[in-house]
Every structure is written in C-alpha cells, then in structure tokens.
Amino acid sequence: MKREYYLKWKGAESGPYSKAEIDAMLASGRAGLLHKIRRAGGSWTLLKDFDFDSQDGESCAHTDSKKCGIAGGQAFQYFLYGLSGASFLSFYIYAVVVAFCALFFVLKDTKSAVKFFAISSVSLLCGKVFFQLIYPVLAA
C-alpha cells in the first residue's frame, strides 16, 4: 500500500495517504470531492477530477483532446452541449449530434455518446411538441 497522495483543504496540506485511506476518508466524510489532491511531485487537482489510474493523476478534461479521444476536449464538450440543446430547431442539427454520438461509440466513449444522445433527443421532442402544438395556438 503506497502512500503517495497528498490532500489540501483551505490551504492546509496533509498526507501522504494511500488510495484506500482516501477512499475511507471520502466514505466517512472527512474528505470531500472539492479537496485538492496530488501525487508526490505532481500538481494539484480537485479530487472529483482526479484519475487514480493515470500517471499524472489528471483527468481527460484537463489534457488535450488528442490524448483522450475526441470527446475529451472540454471546449468540444461545451460545443456539443450547445448543439444538443439546439436540436429542437431542426432535425438536421439532431442528425449531426447523432453522428457525433456514433463516433463516440466507435471511440469507446459510451458515457458521452449516451449523454449527448439523451440531451438532443429530449430537445428534439420538446421542439416538435412546441412547434406543432403550442406555437400554432400562440400565433393564431
């Protein structure tokens, strides 16, 4: 059991801890996801974003998208949130989002694929209901 992790809360640093000790601290409430964490010699990252499996501990959201796959880039994810939300305007926008979802499945990023498919599907359904049922009544 390697003790290689350090925690920081409100400027106070503590550690080193093992992964099991940090898990126990999270379970008992002595540590939270907004604590900062780092490996020995590494940089500070929020515990909620920390990846224990990677070498540097940083999650994909903090690295470039080439390293993590196409869905890893944070700016690209914000773009897809907007595009998914705009699916109510047109079936063609929805089709573009579904094409990106298919690409995510190919890249083995099923979490992003399901998330964006669900957002765009709900948005498309809401747009259909609004433009076919509510808008004609309002426009009359």
C-alpha positions as a LaTeX table, in Angstrom:
\begin{tabular}{lrrr}
\hline
Residue & $x$ (\AA) & $y$ (\AA) & $z$ (\AA) \\
\hline
Met1 & 0.00 & 0.00 & 0.00 \\
Lys2 & 1.84 & 3.03 & $-1.32$ \\
Arg3 & 1.29 & 6.33 & 0.45 \\
Glu4 & 1.83 & 8.72 & $-2.42$ \\
Tyr5 & $-1.15$ & 11.11 & $-2.34$ \\
Tyr6 & $-1.39$ & 14.48 & $-0.61$ \\
Leu7 & $-4.61$ & 16.36 & 0.17 \\
Lys8 & $-5.12$ & 20.09 & 0.51 \\
Trp9 & $-8.09$ & 21.86 & 2.07 \\
Lys10 & $-8.26$ & 25.62 & 2.68 \\
Gly11 & $-4.52$ & 25.90 & 2.20 \\
Ala12 & $-3.57$ & 23.19 & 4.69 \\
Glu13 & $-1.72$ & 20.24 & 3.17 \\
Ser14 & $-1.85$ & 16.77 & 4.70 \\
Gly15 & $-0.53$ & 13.36 & 3.77 \\
Pro16 & 0.86 & 11.21 & 2.39 \\
Tyr17 & $-2.12$ & 8.85 & 2.07 \\
Ser18 & $-2.80$ & 5.64 & 0.17 \\
Lys19 & $-5.72$ & 5.30 & $-2.22$ \\
Ala20 & $-7.52$ & 3.09 & 0.32 \\
Glu21 & $-7.11$ & 5.76 & 3.02 \\
Ile22 & $-8.52$ & 8.44 & 0.71 \\
Asp23 & $-11.47$ & 6.20 & $-0.17$ \\
Ala24 & $-12.13$ & 5.69 & 3.54 \\
Met25 & $-11.90$ & 9.44 & 4.17 \\
Leu26 & $-14.42$ & 10.08 & 1.38 \\
Ala27 & $-16.79$ & 7.43 & 2.74 \\
Ser28 & $-16.63$ & 8.82 & 6.28 \\
Gly29 & $-16.99$ & 12.46 & 5.22 \\
Arg30 & $-13.54$ & 13.54 & 6.42 \\
Ala31 & $-12.68$ & 14.47 & 2.81 \\
Gly32 & $-14.84$ & 15.79 & 0.02 \\
Leu33 & $-14.71$ & 15.98 & $-3.74$ \\
Leu34 & $-13.67$ & 19.63 & $-3.56$ \\
His35 & $-10.44$ & 18.81 & $-1.70$ \\
Lys36 & $-7.35$ & 19.20 & $-3.84$ \\
Ile37 & $-5.13$ & 16.18 & $-4.39$ \\
Arg38 & $-1.75$ & 15.48 & $-5.94$ \\
Arg39 & 0.73 & 12.70 & $-6.24$ \\
Ala40 & 4.17 & 13.27 & $-4.74$ \\
Gly41 & 5.83 & 15.81 & $-7.02$ \\
Gly42 & 2.66 & 16.39 & $-9.08$ \\
Ser43 & 0.31 & 19.32 & $-9.47$ \\
Trp44 & $-2.87$ & 19.97 & $-7.51$ \\
Thr45 & $-6.19$ & 18.81 & $-8.96$ \\
Leu46 & $-9.68$ & 18.70 & $-7.50$ \\
Leu47 & $-10.41$ & 15.27 & $-6.05$ \\
Lys48 & $-13.56$ & 14.99 & $-8.16$ \\
Asp49 & $-11.43$ & 15.34 & $-11.32$ \\
Phe50 & $-8.53$ & 13.18 & $-10.17$ \\
Asp51 & $-7.84$ & 9.95 & $-12.07$ \\
Phe52 & $-6.07$ & 7.44 & $-9.84$ \\
Asp53 & $-5.29$ & 5.22 & $-12.84$ \\
Ser54 & $-3.32$ & 7.77 & $-14.88$ \\
Gln55 & 0.34 & 8.50 & $-14.28$ \\
Asp56 & $-0.04$ & 12.22 & $-13.53$ \\
Gly57 & $-3.47$ & 11.94 & $-11.88$ \\
Glu58 & $-5.17$ & 14.50 & $-14.09$ \\
Ser59 & $-8.39$ & 13.55 & $-15.81$ \\
Cys60 & $-9.04$ & 13.83 & $-19.52$ \\
Ala61 & $-10.87$ & 17.13 & $-19.14$ \\
His62 & $-7.58$ & 18.82 & $-18.26$ \\
Thr63 & $-5.46$ & 17.47 & $-21.08$ \\
Asp64 & $-5.56$ & 17.92 & $-24.82$ \\
Ser65 & $-8.22$ & 16.10 & $-26.82$ \\
Lys66 & $-5.64$ & 14.17 & $-28.88$ \\
Lys67 & $-4.62$ & 12.24 & $-25.80$ \\
Cys68 & $-8.14$ & 11.42 & $-24.58$ \\
Gly69 & $-10.11$ & 10.96 & $-27.77$ \\
Ile70 & $-12.38$ & 13.44 & $-29.47$ \\
Ala71 & $-14.81$ & 13.75 & $-26.54$ \\
Gly72 & $-12.01$ & 14.58 & $-24.09$ \\
Gly73 & $-11.65$ & 18.24 & $-25.04$ \\
Gln74 & $-13.60$ & 20.46 & $-22.69$ \\
Ala75 & $-14.32$ & 23.14 & $-25.33$ \\
Phe76 & $-15.60$ & 20.47 & $-27.71$ \\
Gln77 & $-17.92$ & 19.12 & $-25.00$ \\
Tyr78 & $-19.37$ & 22.62 & $-24.42$ \\
Phe79 & $-19.92$ & 22.93 & $-28.16$ \\
Leu80 & $-21.81$ & 19.62 & $-28.18$ \\
Tyr81 & $-23.94$ & 20.69 & $-25.21$ \\
Gly82 & $-25.00$ & 23.74 & $-27.20$ \\
Leu83 & $-25.57$ & 21.73 & $-30.36$ \\
Ser84 & $-27.58$ & 19.12 & $-28.43$ \\
Gly85 & $-29.70$ & 21.84 & $-26.87$ \\
Ala86 & $-30.30$ & 23.41 & $-30.28$ \\
Ser87 & $-31.70$ & 20.14 & $-31.64$ \\
Phe88 & $-35.21$ & 21.48 & $-31.05$ \\
Leu89 & $-34.72$ & 23.83 & $-34.00$ \\
Ser90 & $-34.12$ & 21.26 & $-36.71$ \\
Phe91 & $-33.93$ & 17.56 & $-37.37$ \\
Tyr92 & $-30.66$ & 18.23 & $-39.24$ \\
Ile93 & $-28.99$ & 19.54 & $-36.08$ \\
Tyr94 & $-30.22$ & 16.42 & $-34.30$ \\
Ala95 & $-28.73$ & 14.25 & $-37.07$ \\
Val96 & $-25.33$ & 15.93 & $-36.62$ \\
Val97 & $-25.40$ & 15.21 & $-32.87$ \\
Val98 & $-26.38$ & 11.59 & $-33.52$ \\
Ala99 & $-23.44$ & 11.29 & $-35.93$ \\
Phe100 & $-21.10$ & 12.54 & $-33.18$ \\
Cys101 & $-22.68$ & 10.02 & $-30.79$ \\
Ala102 & $-21.92$ & 7.22 & $-33.26$ \\
Leu103 & $-18.33$ & 8.45 & $-33.41$ \\
Phe104 & $-18.12$ & 8.38 & $-29.61$ \\
Phe105 & $-19.29$ & 4.76 & $-29.61$ \\
Val106 & $-16.55$ & 3.91 & $-32.11$ \\
Leu107 & $-14.01$ & 5.66 & $-29.86$ \\
Lys108 & $-15.32$ & 3.67 & $-26.86$ \\
Asp109 & $-16.64$ & 6.79 & $-25.10$ \\
Thr110 & $-20.12$ & 5.42 & $-24.43$ \\
Lys111 & $-20.78$ & 7.78 & $-21.49$ \\
Ser112 & $-20.51$ & 10.86 & $-23.71$ \\
Ala113 & $-22.45$ & 9.17 & $-26.51$ \\
Val114 & $-25.39$ & 8.33 & $-24.27$ \\
Lys115 & $-25.33$ & 11.74 & $-22.58$ \\
Phe116 & $-25.42$ & 13.77 & $-25.80$ \\
Phe117 & $-27.93$ & 11.43 & $-27.45$ \\
Ala118 & $-30.29$ & 11.82 & $-24.49$ \\
Ile119 & $-29.96$ & 15.62 & $-24.36$ \\
Ser120 & $-30.52$ & 16.04 & $-28.09$ \\
Ser121 & $-33.43$ & 13.58 & $-28.17$ \\
Val122 & $-35.26$ & 15.37 & $-25.37$ \\
Ser123 & $-34.55$ & 18.71 & $-27.02$ \\
Leu124 & $-35.87$ & 17.47 & $-30.38$ \\
Leu125 & $-39.02$ & 16.09 & $-28.74$ \\
Cys126 & $-39.66$ & 19.37 & $-26.91$ \\
Gly127 & $-39.18$ & 21.30 & $-30.15$ \\
Lys128 & $-41.66$ & 19.07 & $-32.00$ \\
Val129 & $-44.27$ & 19.50 & $-29.28$ \\
Phe130 & $-43.75$ & 23.25 & $-29.16$ \\
Phe131 & $-43.74$ & 23.94 & $-32.90$ \\
Gln132 & $-46.61$ & 21.57 & $-33.76$ \\
Leu133 & $-48.93$ & 22.03 & $-30.79$ \\
Ile134 & $-48.17$ & 25.19 & $-28.84$ \\
Tyr135 & $-46.83$ & 27.66 & $-31.40$ \\
Pro136 & $-49.88$ & 27.46 & $-33.76$ \\
Val137 & $-52.15$ & 28.33 & $-30.82$ \\
Leu138 & $-49.94$ & 31.25 & $-29.80$ \\
Ala139 & $-49.61$ & 32.54 & $-33.36$ \\
Ala140 & $-53.36$ & 32.48 & $-34.02$ \\
\hline
\end{tabular}
